[in-house]
Amino acid sequence: MTGRTSALPMEVSSDIKLDSTEEKILKDQISFIERKESYTTLYRFATKFDWILMFIGLVFAAAAGAAMPILSILIGIAVDYYTNFQRHTINSSVFSGGINYVSLINVYFAIFIFVATYISVATWVYTGERIARQIREQYLRAILRQNIAYFDEYSSGEVTTRITSDVHLIQDGISEKVSLTFQYIVQFIVSFIVAITLSWKMTLVISYFIPFLAINSYLMNKFNTIFTKRSLDFYSCAGTIAEDVISTIKTSAAFGAQKELSNFYDSYLANARKEGYKKSLLNGFSIGIMHFGIVATHGLAFWFGSTLIINHELSPGQVTALSLAAAAGSKIFGTIDRVPSINIDSDIGDKPENVMGSGKSTIKSLILRFYDPISGGIFLDGRDIKSLNLTWLRRQISLVSQEPILFKTTIAKNVSYGLIGSIYENLPDKKRREIIENACKMANAHDFIMNFPDKYETMVGERGILLSGGQKQRIVIARAIIKDPKILLLDEATSALDTQNENIVQNALNKVSKNRTTIIIAHRLSTIRNATKIFVMDKGVIVESGTHKELIDKKGFYCKLVEIQQIKQSLEAEEDFNRLSPFITSLKDDFTELFTIKNEDHHVLSNKSLISSRFNQKSDIEMGLENNYHFTVWELFMKILSINKPEFLILFTGIIASIICGVIYSIFAFIYGNIIQVLTETGDTLFHDTTFWALIFLVLAVINFFAYFIQNFALGFSNEKLTERIRSMSFASILRQDISFFEEENHGVGVLASHLSLDVTHINGLAGFRLGYILKVLATMFFGVIVSLIVGWKFTLVCLCSVPFLFGAGILHVEMISGFHQKTKKAYEYSAQIVCEGVDNIRTIAALTREDDLWKIYHHLLDEPMRQGFKNAFLASITFALSNSIYFLVDALAFWYGGILFINNEYDLLKIFTVHTAVMCGSSFAGRIFANAPDMAKAKSASATIISLLERVPVIDTWCQSGEKFKTVKGHIKFSDIHFHYPTRPGISVLRGLNLEVKPGQYAALVGPSGCGKSTIISLVENFYQVTSGKITIDGLNIAKMNVNNLREQMALVSQEPSLYDMTIRENLIFGCRPEQNITQNDIEKACREANIYEFIIKLPNGYDTRIGRRGIQLSGGQKQRVAIARALIRDPKILLLDEATSALDSESEKVVQKALDAATRGRTTLAIAHRLSTIQHTDVIFVIKDGKVHEHGTHKELLKLQGIYYIMVQEQHLGELNS
């Protein structure tokens, strides 16, 4: 197939009329119904074993929850002993016995709480890990079964975010926090029962606030869910952008577009931040109301309790017990449930879909059932392919695409993926290796593979980045032919190969095409001369068909296209091309494609299958820093705090509010001690004094409201800014890194994109609300100790002796969690990388029917996190339970020693209960703070990673302002004895003493076999890498000593694989501008005309404002390349770098664009890589590269006269006589 393709972008042209059924089919392919999942559906993948464990956990959580209200009864009993002894109603012996009994019961409760908390937390942590794993696996399985149109709308970046950040949020909500919440619910219920048992009157009075608290909590959770979902959606979009940009890092680096792309990324972060502001305001108000109610209820309890004491309906101890009891009181599943209209899991026919536009990729996609036509049919051996099992159908077909896709594994593994579903899939390893090597030999890949140190076990890197384009393509061809498919689809299968390899591989393809149906999509007409039948398509309809000779004899479209590609070996070549110019002009607006079918068996595709009636529509992470964990928690905290410096004022306000929240508990302890003292009084004095202290409680409640409101809003506000800033800084820092950074194994796209979302989320463990909580606890403990020491230092010191044990258990818990998290971190990173890679290349995955294989790899990668989760559940839960149970031991000690001091008349009730309450509040909060240990541990690890990234300075630094700069640029490029090997492949020498000179204004071409170093030369001119030895100069300046940005501003790069972004055509073009350029609409249109894309753009409904989808997916390969060429031309570069710039174009477009490029080269230095020799025969100088050196150089005419390597290459590309 040749000619320009015309796939439509997202917008359907207004002249296309569809009926309601067809419109529904179009919408169904990308429809996604948002479902409101209930909380219980989060457990839909729990097994019976999980339910049993969770039930056991809840039983023990309930037991632990019931203990706190019972403790309040014990405190009440103790208060009665104290007050009765002070009133002399009991003697010292009874008092001592009673207090000792209460203390002993507390010890028993400490043991009981330890066991109950351990079992409840351990079981729920373990089941949370198991269920989260199931959710991850089921989500991936659901993603992999979706029809291809789904991925036109939903990106790999979004999928990665969902399977990491979102599932992490789900796991956070179904693990130990559930058992702790259930514990608090039971605690409330039992507290209420205890309260009613002691006094139903007082219980009713102090329960007035419960309905308000319930409504407040409901509304807070409801709106929090809304704001959180919106925020996650914006972060998901940002994740998609990050994934796209990182995967095309060379393009953004070449155009110096890092800042613009960062701004684009930041725009989504800003929207997420605004949703966070709303959530912070809501949380501040709701939490303030809750804490106002808690303190106010205490005041009401004591005031009303005093009236009952006066009436002899309650004792002081019962009032105390009552007051304490009162105070104690979706896209994931939407995706999993989405049933695609084309389903690989379905055993029956599927619902039809449509793909916009037509062309070579459309036909290929229809045959593979990536899409279904909205009318017409595609038949295989007389059967509609919609009636065939989808997996079976795809396993009969092998595909070689224009852009070769390899996976981040070894060469052998990549080739073996072609065996999936074949009779060879389960052969012994030795036999499989023989088959793999034979396939590679047929694809002319075996020799270069054997030259690698690791041979077939060589890692190819992400998307095969460690291999040249030709090497990747040959491995893909080997993968396609290895299983001896019935149908072979070749979409520009040899486009990335040099002439020598093209002929060898083409001969191999011709050989393997025998006894099978072969469909060839081609721009190089030399590859289809021997096809059984050639179809020429224009605007989705067949305009010519026949053999090569028959079509030449017709003197029509095909004949003229062959003439355009004809390489002339004589001095008359230029005259011949000038003779064709009028014809070129006449075809300027044509969109012509060739469709070739080679049928040497009986696998017949009907004409109806080739064209439907609708085709005429115009439509580690290490971050490369192995020592990144040398930071202490304090250092990390201070570094994170410094990032939040612009919000210092509001952050400081939040910190002060947090401290006030803590101080309130110390004041509360003082008031509480006075209340206990007052309750020993009688009559009017009791009523008067309790009224006074109740009003103090009310004032304290109001202060509490404002303190918590300010704390949550201020810290929430500053935390949203921190999150936005860290994401932004991290993304900018990633874009700052040199190219070699992205070629490291631990720096894959999925890993980096995942950490932009997940690690930044984890950093919240050292900031925001958790920072406020930590400060509140520290303030409670500090001021509590101060108050206690002032009131009664002796009692305080004895009570504090347990604090080291409390903190020791807590710190040990944090360290254990941190260790477990660090061990699982890498596995989750790599699994995210696998998901990202799979979804990003979903068409290749589908064509290879690799869905099950990818899922199994992901499944096994989750084994290690599961093992670590098991250890985490049953080891770290010990320290957590210990830190919670020590509270009861402190209480036992306080009662016992307080009794001794009281009976010896050293302390009165005021001192005893002020110190006791202050110390117990501090101990209680200290125990609770370690409930956040998992979050703190993750924050520590994530902060170290992010800080390491932010502080990483690359060798080639685009942020560096120093270095030499051009005053004027002539474009004199010189390579002097250059030796080079890639940083990730130190054992392989690519350039071996290369000497090359391109004089100012020259149009120079680089030709040579695949893997000889041509693209490396382009990369070195751009200063993507540092040379191993030698020197590269431009206008006499050593580029290694130059300012990188100033150097790259003088250049424009057009790569073999065009890189576009999910934005409008206009925005994609503007990215090509230099910083100081003021681009007008006329400049944009001029560049588009020169790139032969203008007419196509203005016919679109939204013109230049048309969004083109991720990586320009809504455009054909040729259209994407022409937009990329326009982006380069708009830059008006002094040096133009063309890496197979016209490789994706059809013959007619190639000639027009090549003519534009030829004109664009005037007045500037041009360095072009070409496999199609027709594109470079008019250049000023041609360099023939082989084995990392220049073997020949000269003009086209001079090199032909040499009859050397170049001459042979020309001979191999020659099409022969037109009428042969």
Short mmCIF file of C-alpha atoms in Angstrom, two decimals, residues 977-978 990-997 1006-1008 1012-1014 1182-1194:
data_model
loop_
_atom_site.label_atom_id
_atom_site.label_comp_id
_atom_site.label_asym_id
_atom_site.label_seq_id
_atom_site.Cartn_x
_atom_site.Cartn_y
_atom_site.Cartn_z
CA ASP A 977 38.62 11.12 15.59
CA ILE A 978 35.40 10.36 17.48
CA VAL A 990 29.63 2.36 18.03
CA LEU A 991 31.96 4.97 16.52
CA ARG A 992 35.58 3.99 16.04
CA GLY A 993 37.66 6.97 15.05
CA LEU A 994 35.05 8.76 12.94
CA ASN A 995 36.19 11.84 11.02
CA LEU A 996 33.56 13.90 9.26
CA GLU A 997 33.21 17.51 8.15
CA LEU A 1006 24.59 9.84 6.01
CA VAL A 1007 24.00 6.41 4.54
CA GLY A 1008 25.11 2.96 5.54
CA CYS A 1012 26.51 1.54 11.68
CA GLY A 1013 26.15 4.68 13.82
CA LYS A 1014 24.16 7.13 11.67
CA ILE A 1182 27.18 11.94 1.01
CA PHE A 1183 29.02 10.10 3.78
CA VAL A 1184 28.93 6.31 3.66
CA ILE A 1185 29.24 5.01 7.22
CA LYS A 1186 30.32 1.48 8.00
CA ASP A 1187 31.70 -0.04 11.21
CA GLY A 1188 31.68 3.35 12.94
CA LYS A 1189 33.83 5.09 10.33
CA VAL A 1190 33.42 7.04 7.10
CA HIS A 1191 34.34 4.65 4.26
CA GLU A 1192 33.33 6.85 1.34
CA HIS A 1193 32.24 10.43 0.83
CA GLY A 1194 31.41 12.62 -2.12
#
